[in-house]
Every structure is written in C-alpha cells, then in structure tokens.
Coordinates of C-alpha atoms in Angstrom, one line a residue:
X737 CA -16.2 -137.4 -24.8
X738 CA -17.9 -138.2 -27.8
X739 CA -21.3 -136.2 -26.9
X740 CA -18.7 -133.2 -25.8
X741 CA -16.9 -133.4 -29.6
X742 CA -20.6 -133.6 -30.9
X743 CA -21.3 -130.5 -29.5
X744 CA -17.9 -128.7 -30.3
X745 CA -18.7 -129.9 -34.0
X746 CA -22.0 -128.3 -33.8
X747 CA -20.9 -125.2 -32.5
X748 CA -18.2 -125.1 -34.8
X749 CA -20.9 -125.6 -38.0
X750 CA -22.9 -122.8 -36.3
X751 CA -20.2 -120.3 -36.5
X752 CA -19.0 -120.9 -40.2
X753 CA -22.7 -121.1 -41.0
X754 CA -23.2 -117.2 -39.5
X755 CA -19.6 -115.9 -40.2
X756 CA -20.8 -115.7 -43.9
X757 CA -23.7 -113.6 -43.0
X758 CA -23.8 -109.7 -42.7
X759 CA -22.1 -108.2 -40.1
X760 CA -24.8 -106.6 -38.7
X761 CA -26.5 -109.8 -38.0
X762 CA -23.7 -110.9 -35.8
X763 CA -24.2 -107.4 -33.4
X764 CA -25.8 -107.5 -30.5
X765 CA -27.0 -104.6 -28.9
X766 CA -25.7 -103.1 -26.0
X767 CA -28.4 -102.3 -23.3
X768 CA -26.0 -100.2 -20.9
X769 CA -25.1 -98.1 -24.0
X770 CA -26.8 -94.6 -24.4
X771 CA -28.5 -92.3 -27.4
X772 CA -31.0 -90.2 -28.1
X773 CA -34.0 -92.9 -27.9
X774 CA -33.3 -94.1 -24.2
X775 CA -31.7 -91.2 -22.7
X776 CA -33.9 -88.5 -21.9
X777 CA -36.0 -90.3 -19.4
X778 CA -35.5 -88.9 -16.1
X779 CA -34.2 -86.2 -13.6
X780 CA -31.3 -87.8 -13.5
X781 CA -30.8 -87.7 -17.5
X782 CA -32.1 -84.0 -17.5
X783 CA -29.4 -82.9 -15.0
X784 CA -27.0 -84.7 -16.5
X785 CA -27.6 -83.5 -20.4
X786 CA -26.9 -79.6 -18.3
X787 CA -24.0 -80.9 -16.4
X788 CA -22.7 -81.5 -20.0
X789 CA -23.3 -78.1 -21.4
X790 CA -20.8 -76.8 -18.6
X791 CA -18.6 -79.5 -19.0
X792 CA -17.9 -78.3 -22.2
X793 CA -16.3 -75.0 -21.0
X794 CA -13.5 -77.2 -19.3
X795 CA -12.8 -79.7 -22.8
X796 CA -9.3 -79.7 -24.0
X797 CA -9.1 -76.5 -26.2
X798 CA -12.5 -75.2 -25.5
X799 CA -12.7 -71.2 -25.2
X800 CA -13.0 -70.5 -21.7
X801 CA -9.9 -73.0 -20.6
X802 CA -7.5 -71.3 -23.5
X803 CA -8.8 -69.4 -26.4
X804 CA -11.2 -66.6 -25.5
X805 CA -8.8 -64.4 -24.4
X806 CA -7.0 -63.7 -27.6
X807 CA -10.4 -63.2 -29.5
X808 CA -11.8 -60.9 -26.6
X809 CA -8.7 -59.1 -24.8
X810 CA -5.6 -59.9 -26.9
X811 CA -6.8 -58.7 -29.8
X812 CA -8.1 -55.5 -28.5
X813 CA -5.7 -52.6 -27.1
X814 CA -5.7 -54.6 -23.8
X815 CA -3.0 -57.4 -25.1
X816 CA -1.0 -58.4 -27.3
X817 CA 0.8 -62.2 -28.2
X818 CA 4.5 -62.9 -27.3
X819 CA 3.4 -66.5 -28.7
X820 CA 5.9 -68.1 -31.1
X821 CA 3.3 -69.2 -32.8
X822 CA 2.2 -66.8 -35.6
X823 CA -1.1 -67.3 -35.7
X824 CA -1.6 -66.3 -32.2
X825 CA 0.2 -63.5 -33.6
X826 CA -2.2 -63.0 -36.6
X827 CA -4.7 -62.3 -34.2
X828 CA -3.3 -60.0 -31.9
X829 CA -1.6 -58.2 -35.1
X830 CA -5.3 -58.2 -36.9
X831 CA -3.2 -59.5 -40.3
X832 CA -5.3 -62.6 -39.9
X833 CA -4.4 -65.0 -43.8
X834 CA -4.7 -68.1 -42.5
X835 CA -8.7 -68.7 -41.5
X836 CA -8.8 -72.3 -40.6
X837 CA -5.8 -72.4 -37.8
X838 CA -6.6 -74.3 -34.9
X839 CA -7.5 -71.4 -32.5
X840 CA -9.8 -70.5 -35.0
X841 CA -11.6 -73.9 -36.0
X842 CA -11.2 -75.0 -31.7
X843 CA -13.1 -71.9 -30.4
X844 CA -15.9 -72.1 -33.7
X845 CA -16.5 -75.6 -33.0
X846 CA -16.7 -75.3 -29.4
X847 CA -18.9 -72.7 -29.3
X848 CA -21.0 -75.0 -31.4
X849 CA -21.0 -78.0 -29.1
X850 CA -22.0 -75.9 -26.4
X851 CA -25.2 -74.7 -28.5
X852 CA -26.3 -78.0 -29.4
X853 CA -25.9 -79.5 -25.6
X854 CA -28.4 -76.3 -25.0
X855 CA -30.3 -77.2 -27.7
X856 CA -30.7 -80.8 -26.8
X857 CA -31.8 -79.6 -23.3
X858 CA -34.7 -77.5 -24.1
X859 CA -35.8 -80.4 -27.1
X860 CA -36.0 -82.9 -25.1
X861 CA -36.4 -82.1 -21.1
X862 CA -39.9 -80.7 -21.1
X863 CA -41.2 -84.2 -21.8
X864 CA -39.6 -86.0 -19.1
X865 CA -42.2 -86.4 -16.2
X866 CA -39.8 -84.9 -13.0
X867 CA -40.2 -82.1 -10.1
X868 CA -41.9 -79.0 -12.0
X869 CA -39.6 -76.4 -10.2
X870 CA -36.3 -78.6 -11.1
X871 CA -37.3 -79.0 -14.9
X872 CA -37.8 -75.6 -14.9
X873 CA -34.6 -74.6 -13.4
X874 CA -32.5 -77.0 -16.0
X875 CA -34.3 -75.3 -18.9
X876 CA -33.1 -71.9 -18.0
X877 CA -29.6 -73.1 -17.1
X878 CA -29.6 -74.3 -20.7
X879 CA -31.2 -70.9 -22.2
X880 CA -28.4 -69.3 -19.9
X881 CA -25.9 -71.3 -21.1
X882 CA -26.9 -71.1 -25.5
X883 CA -27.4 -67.2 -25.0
X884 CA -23.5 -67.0 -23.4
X885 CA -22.4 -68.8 -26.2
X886 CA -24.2 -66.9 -28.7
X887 CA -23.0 -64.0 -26.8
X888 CA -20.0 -65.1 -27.5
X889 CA -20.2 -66.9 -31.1
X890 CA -22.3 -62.9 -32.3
X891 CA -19.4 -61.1 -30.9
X892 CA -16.4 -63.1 -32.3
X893 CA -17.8 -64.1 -35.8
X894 CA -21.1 -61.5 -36.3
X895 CA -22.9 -63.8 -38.8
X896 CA -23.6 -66.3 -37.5
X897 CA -26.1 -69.5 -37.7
X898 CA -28.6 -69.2 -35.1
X899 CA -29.9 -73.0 -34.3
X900 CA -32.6 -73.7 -32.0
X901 CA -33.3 -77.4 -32.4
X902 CA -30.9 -80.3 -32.0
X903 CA -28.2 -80.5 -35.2
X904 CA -27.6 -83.3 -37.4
X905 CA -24.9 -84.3 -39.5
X906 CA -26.8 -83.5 -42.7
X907 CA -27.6 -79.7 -41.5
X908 CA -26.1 -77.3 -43.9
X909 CA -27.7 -74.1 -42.0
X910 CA -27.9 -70.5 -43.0
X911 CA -26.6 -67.0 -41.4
X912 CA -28.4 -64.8 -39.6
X913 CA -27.5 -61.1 -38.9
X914 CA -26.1 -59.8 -35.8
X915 CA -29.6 -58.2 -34.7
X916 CA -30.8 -61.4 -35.3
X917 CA -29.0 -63.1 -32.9
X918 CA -28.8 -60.5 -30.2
X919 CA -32.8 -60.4 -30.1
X920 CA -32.6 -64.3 -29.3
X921 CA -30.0 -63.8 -26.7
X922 CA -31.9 -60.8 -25.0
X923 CA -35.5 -63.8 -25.1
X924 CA -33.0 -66.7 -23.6
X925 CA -31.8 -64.3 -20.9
X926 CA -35.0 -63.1 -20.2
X927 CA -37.0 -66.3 -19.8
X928 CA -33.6 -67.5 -17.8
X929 CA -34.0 -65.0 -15.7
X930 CA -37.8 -65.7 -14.8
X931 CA -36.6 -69.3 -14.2
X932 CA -33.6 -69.4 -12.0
X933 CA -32.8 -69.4 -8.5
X934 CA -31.1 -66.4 -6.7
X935 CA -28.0 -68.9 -5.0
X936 CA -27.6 -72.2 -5.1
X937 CA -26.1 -74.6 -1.9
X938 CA -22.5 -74.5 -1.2
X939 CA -21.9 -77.9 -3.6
X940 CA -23.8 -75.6 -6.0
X941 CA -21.4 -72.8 -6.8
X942 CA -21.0 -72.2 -9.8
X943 CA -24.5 -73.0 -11.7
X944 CA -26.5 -69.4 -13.3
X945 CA -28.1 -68.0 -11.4
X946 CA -30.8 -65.4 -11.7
X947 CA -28.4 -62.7 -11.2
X948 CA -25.8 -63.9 -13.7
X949 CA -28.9 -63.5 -16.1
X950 CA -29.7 -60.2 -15.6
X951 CA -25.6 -59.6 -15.6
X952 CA -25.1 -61.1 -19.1
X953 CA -29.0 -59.0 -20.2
X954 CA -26.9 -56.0 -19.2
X955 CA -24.2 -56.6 -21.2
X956 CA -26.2 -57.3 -24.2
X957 CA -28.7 -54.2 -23.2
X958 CA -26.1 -51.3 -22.6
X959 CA -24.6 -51.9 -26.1
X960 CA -27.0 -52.6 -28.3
X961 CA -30.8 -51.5 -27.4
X962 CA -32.1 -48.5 -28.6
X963 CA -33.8 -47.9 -25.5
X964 CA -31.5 -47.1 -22.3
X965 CA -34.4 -47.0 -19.8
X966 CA -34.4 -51.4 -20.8
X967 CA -30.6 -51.8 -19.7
X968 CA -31.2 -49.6 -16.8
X969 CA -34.0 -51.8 -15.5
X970 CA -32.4 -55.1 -16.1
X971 CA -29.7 -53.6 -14.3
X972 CA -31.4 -52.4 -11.5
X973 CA -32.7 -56.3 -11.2
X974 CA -29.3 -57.6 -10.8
X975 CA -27.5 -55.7 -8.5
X976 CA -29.5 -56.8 -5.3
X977 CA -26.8 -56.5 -2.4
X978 CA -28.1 -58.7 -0.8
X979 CA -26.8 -57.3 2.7
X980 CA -23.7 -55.3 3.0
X981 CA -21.0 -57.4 3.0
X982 CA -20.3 -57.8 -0.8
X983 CA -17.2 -60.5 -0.1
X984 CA -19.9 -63.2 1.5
X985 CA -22.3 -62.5 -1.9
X986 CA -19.6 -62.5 -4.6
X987 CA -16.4 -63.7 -2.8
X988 CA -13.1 -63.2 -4.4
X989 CA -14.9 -61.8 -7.8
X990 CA -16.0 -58.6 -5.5
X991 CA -12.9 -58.4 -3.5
X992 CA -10.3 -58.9 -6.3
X993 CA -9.8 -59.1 -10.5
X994 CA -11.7 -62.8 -10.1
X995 CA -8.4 -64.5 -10.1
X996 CA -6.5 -64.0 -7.6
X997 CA -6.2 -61.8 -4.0
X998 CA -3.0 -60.2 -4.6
X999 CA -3.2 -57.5 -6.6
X1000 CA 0.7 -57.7 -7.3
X1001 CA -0.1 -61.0 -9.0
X1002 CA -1.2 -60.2 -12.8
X1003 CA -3.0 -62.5 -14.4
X1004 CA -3.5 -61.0 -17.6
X1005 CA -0.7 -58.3 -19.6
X1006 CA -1.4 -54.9 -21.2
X1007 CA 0.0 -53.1 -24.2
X1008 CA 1.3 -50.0 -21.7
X1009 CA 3.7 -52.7 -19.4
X1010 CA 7.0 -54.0 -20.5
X1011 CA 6.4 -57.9 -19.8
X1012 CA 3.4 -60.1 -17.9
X1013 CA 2.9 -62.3 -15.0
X1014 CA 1.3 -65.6 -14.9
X1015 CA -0.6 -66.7 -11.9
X1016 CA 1.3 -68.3 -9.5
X1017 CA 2.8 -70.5 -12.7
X1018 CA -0.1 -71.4 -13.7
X1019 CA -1.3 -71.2 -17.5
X1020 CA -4.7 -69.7 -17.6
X1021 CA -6.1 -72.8 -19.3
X1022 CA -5.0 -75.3 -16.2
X1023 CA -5.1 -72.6 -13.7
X1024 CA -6.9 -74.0 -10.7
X1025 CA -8.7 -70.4 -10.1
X1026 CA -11.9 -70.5 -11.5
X1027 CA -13.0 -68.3 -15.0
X1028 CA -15.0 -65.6 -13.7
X1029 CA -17.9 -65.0 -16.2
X1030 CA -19.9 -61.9 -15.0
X1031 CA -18.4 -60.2 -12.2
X1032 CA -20.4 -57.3 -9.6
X1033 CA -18.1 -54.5 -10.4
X1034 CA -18.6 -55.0 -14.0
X1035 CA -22.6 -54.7 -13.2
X1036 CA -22.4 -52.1 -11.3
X1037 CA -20.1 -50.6 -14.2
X1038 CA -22.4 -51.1 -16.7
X1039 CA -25.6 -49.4 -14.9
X1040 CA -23.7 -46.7 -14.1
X1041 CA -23.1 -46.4 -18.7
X1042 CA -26.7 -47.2 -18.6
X1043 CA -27.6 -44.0 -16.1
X1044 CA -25.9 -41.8 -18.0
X1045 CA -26.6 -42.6 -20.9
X1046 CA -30.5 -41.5 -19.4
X1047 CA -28.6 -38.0 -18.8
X1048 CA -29.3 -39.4 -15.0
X1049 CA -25.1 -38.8 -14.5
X1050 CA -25.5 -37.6 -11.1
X1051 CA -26.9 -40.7 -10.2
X1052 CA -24.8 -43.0 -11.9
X1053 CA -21.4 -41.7 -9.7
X1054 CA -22.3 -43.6 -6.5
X1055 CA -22.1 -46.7 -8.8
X1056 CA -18.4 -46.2 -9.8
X1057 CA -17.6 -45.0 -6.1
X1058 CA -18.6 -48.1 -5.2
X1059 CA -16.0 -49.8 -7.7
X1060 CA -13.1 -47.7 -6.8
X1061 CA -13.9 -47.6 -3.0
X1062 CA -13.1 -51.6 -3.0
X1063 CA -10.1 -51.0 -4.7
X1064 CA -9.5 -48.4 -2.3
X1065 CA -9.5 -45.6 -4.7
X1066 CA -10.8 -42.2 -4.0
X1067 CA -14.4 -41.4 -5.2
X1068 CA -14.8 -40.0 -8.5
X1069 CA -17.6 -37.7 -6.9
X1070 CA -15.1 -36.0 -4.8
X1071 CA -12.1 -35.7 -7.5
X1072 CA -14.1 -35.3 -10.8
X1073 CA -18.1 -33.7 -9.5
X1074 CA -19.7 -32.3 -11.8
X1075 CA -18.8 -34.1 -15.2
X1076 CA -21.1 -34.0 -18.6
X1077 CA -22.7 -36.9 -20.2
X1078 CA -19.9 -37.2 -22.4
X1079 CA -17.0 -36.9 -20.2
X1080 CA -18.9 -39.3 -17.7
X1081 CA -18.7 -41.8 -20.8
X1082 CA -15.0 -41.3 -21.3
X1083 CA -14.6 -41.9 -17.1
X1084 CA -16.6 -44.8 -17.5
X1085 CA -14.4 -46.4 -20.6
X1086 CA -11.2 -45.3 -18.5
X1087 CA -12.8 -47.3 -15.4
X1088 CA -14.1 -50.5 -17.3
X1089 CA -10.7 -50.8 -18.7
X1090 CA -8.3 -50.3 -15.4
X1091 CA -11.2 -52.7 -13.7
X1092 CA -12.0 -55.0 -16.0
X1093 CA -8.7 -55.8 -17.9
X1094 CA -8.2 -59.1 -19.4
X1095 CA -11.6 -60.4 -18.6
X1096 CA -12.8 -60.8 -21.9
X1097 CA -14.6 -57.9 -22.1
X1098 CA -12.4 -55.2 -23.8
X1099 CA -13.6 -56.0 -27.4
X1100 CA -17.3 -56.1 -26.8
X1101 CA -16.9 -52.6 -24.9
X1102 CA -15.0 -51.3 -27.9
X1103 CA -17.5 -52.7 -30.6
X1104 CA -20.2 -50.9 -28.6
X1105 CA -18.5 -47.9 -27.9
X1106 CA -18.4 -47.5 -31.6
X1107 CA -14.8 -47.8 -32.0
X1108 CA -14.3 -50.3 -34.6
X1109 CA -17.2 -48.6 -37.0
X1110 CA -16.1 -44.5 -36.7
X1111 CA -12.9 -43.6 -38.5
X1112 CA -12.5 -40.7 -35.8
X1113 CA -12.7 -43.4 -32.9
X1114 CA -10.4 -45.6 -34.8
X1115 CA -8.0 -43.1 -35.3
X1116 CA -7.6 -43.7 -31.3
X1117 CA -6.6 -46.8 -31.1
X1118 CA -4.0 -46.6 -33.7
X1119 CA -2.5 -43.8 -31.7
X1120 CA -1.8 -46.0 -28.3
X1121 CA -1.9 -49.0 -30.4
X1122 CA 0.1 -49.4 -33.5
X1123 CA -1.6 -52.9 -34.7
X1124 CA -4.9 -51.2 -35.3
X1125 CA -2.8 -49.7 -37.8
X1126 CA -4.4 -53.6 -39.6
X1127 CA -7.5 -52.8 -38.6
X1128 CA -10.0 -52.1 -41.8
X1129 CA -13.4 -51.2 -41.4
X1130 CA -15.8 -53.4 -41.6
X1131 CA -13.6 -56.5 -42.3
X1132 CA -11.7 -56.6 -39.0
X1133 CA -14.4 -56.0 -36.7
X1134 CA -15.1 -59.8 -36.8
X1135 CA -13.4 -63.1 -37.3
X1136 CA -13.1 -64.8 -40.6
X1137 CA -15.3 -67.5 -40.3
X1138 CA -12.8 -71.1 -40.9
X1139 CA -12.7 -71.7 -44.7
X1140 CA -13.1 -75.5 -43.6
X1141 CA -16.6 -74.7 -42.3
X1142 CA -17.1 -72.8 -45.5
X1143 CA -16.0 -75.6 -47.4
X1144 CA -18.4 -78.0 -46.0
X1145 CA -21.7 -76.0 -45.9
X1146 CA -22.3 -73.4 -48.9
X1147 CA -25.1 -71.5 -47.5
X1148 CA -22.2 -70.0 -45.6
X1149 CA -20.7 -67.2 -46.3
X1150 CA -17.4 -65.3 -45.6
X1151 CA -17.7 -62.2 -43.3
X1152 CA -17.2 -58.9 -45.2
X1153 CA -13.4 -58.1 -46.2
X1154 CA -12.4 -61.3 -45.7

C-alpha cells in the first residue's frame, strides 16, 4: 500500500512539475495522422490525392452539385431564377451589387480547392517510386481535372490567378489575362490527352479519359484559336466511334440530355416555357443522376462549327444529322441543303441550344459567338430576353470577383465595370 501511495505521489509530483511547462512539450505526436511530409509516398497516396480532386466536385456547395448552373445556363438566355432568394436573382437578372454572396464566394473557392488538389498532384507524384504507366495516368487525370477548373474559373471570372504549384496561406498571387489562362488550359489538355487511357473498367466509370480530353480541347479550340484547322483536328481525335452502337460507348449521355431517358422529364427550364420540371423530385445538387461533363453530341456539334468555319460546310452536315437523327429528327441535309457559311453558323447556334440546354454550356457558346462583345449581337438577346436589357459591355461579360477575396490579397483586382 505504502510502495503504491509512493508511486501515486510521484506521479502526482511529475505532473504538477510538467503542467507548468509549455504546452507544446506536453504534445505528442500522432503517427496515424497525415500532412504533406509523410503523405506522398506511394501508389496508394498518389491515387488517393486524385480521388480527392473529384471528390471535390461532390462537397457541400461545390459548383458541379449546385452552383454552376446559374453562372453557365441561368444567367444566359437559357434560364432564369424563380429563387426567393435575390441574389440567385442578381445573377440571372445580371444587376449583380452584392459580390461576396455565398454563391459567389462557394463556387470561387471551390474552384480553388480543386486547382490546388491538381496542383498538389503534379508537385508531388512524380517523385513517388510506383508503376510508370499508373503515375503517368494520375498526372493527366490531375492536368484534366486543373484545366476543367480553369475552364471554368476563365470563363466565370476572366482574370484570374493562374497557380501551378501547391498554395500557401501566405500567397497573395497576381491576375493573369484570359489568353493567359486559355494557353495553359489548351498545354494541360494536351499533355492529358497524350497520357490517358481510351476507357477505363466498369468500377472505373467516370475517371478522364483520353476522349474527354480532346472533348474539353475542343471546347476551348472552336472558341478561341485563331487557327480552325487546330479545333478541327482535336476534334477529329475525339470522336472515335468506336463501333456503331453509340449507346454501349456513351450510354445515356448519347441516347438522352445526360440526365434522364424520358424526354418528357425536364431537367433544366428555359426562358420560352411557362414553368420547369425537376427530375423525378430530385434537386439537381442531390440528384442521384450523374453531372454529365462533356457529352458526344456536343463534340460532334462543335466539329461540325469547326468544319465550317474551314468553309468545309458540306462536310460538316453529316455531323449534325447525326445529332438530330438520335433525337429522331429529320436531317438538316434533306430540309436545309445547300446553306452558306453563315447561315450554317446560325443552324449550328439554333442546334447547340435545342441540344445542349441547361448543360452549362450556353454562356461559353455565347461569349464565343461574340455576343456579349458586339452591340449588334447584343441587341439580340435583349430582344428574346429582357434581362440583357442589364447587360453592359465589358462589365457583365464576367463575374465580379468576391470583395472578400479582394479584401484579403491586394494584387487583386476588380473585373472591369464592376
């Protein structure tokens, strides 16, 4: 008894002898726990710091579970907000005067997670000693993944910062211009491209893939290269049939909008309809129907645009028959031959919109069309739209950037008009 109080005591004397030490001499490290210095040492690690890239598209709030759609469809003359809450209406009104609302601060901060998760990847993966073919597939799913959210991030805010290496708190970076940008998405895509598989297994679904590459080159090539004959060739590379049965190579994105069989079902609304439709109840944020990113029909779309704008037109039709014949349309080569360049373009812009609608790709299509820099083209959309009647030249063709991220880094600056 007396040896077990001895050793009470002692224990006891050791404690108030430590408590009035630091704190930090009390901690003791914990070996399961994870950072930077003992995490990026195997295949394991490497396919889990990808894994976490795409987990960020599903995060409470991120873009592609809730958001992107007002920046990329509602906003456009494809939507418009029946939200109560009027900064959802701001946007779809363009009368934007508050810039740091959630929507705005979720989808900027996102977007940002995403690029340094990317980032991270391509730092720290090409040290750790794994299958060659493997590392290199996991380094172009991470280029694929920063370019889409560049794509995205260029499109939505313009100027932007464009970060390469890993962030850290202290980073106050700088903006670089739109071309800027676009010329590093256009060298992620490319060396993506180069690196990824064709399909995936079954378990798979859903990784890039070297088609998705050449899909989101396209997008970025038709709109803003000065040389067609590039987006034509890109193209050309990603719209491999890969037999004939286009159901068993793109499933449900060939054979319907991406969401949903039933073409009574709308998943998205328009400006020209009275009310909308959810899916099945669903909101589109906890919708078990997967976010279609990059669908066949909009590549073949876009190398048909890319054809013509060649002056190959009569080459680009069988590329929109092939659209409209799966929606079991007639072909535009039997009830409009014979088109010019130009009216071909205005076909095409009527066929991307009546295909494509609501699949956050109205905006970008618009932007490259031209339509949110000619006063002319404007003029347009005010006519079947009466909120472009907001819309000023140059301010509204991007998003204010969020005064709180202005606030916190002064080599920012607010976009023009804002």
């Amino acid at each position: 008894m007396k040896q077990f109080l001895k050793i009470v005591i002692g224990v006891a004397a050791i404690v108030s002898a430590t408590s009035c030490k630091k704190t930090t001499e009390l901690e003791i490290p914990n070996p399961n726990q994870q950072d930077e210095s003992n995490f990026w040492k195997s295949a394991t690690d490497a396919r889990l710091g990808v894994n976490a890239i795409y987990r960020n598209f599903t995060r409470n709030g991120a873009p592609y579970s809730r958001w992107l759609p007002f920046y990329m469809d509602v906003r456009s003359d494809d939507g418009y907000s029946t939200s109560g809450w009027p900064e959802l209406q701001s946007i779809s009104g363009l009368n934007i005067t508050q810039y740091s609302f959630e929507v705005n601060i979720d989808t900027w901060a996102h977007h940002w997670i995403g690029v340094n998760y990317a980032n991270q990847v391509l730092a720290n993966v090409p040290n750790i000693e794994m299958d060659a073919t493997l590392k290199n597939q996991y380094l172009g799913e991470a280029k694929f993944l920063r370019a889409l959210y560049y794509y995205d991030l260029v499109t939505i805010w313009g100027n932007v910062p464009l970060l390469l290496t890993p962030s850290r708190p202290s980073d106050r970076p700088m903006q670089a211009t739109p071309a800027q940008v676009w010329t590093q998405i256009e060298k992620d895509l490319t060396e993506a491209a180069a690196a990824l598989p064709v399909s995936y297994p079954s378990d798979e679904l859903g990784r890039a893939t070297k088609g998705a590459a050449y899909g989101l080159l396209g997008e970025k090539t038709v709109g803003n290269t000065r040389d067609p004959r590039l987006a034509v060739t890109v193209l050309y590379d990603s719209t491999d049939e890969r037999g004939p049965d286009f159901t068993s190579v793109y499933g449900s994105s060939w054979t319907s909008h991406g969401y949903d069989p039933d073409y009574n079902k709308r998943a998205w609304y328009h400006k020209y309809l009275d009310d909308y439709y959810r899916i099945n109840e669903f909101e589109v944020f906890n919708s078990p129907i997967n976010f279609r990113v990059i669908r066949y029909a909009d590549v073949l779309l876009m190398y048909a645009e890319a054809l013509n704008n060649l002056g190959q037109t009569n080459n680009a039709y069988q590329y929109v028959d092939r659209v409209r014949q799966r929606a079991n349309l007639a072909k535009l080569s039997v009830i409009r031959p014979g088109m010019n360049q130009q009216q071909f373009l205005r076909q095409i812009m009527h066929e991307r919109v009546t295909e494509l609608s609501g699949e956050c790709l109205r905006w970008n299509d618009l932007a490259r069309w031209g339509y949110f820099d000619d006063p002319a083209k404007l003029a347009e959309l005010k006519a079947r739209d009466p909120e472009f009647n907001n819309f000023r030249i140059p301010r509204n063709k991007y998003m204010p950037i969020p005064q709180s991220e202005l606030d916190i880094n002064a080599n920012l600056k607010q976009n023009t008009g804002w």
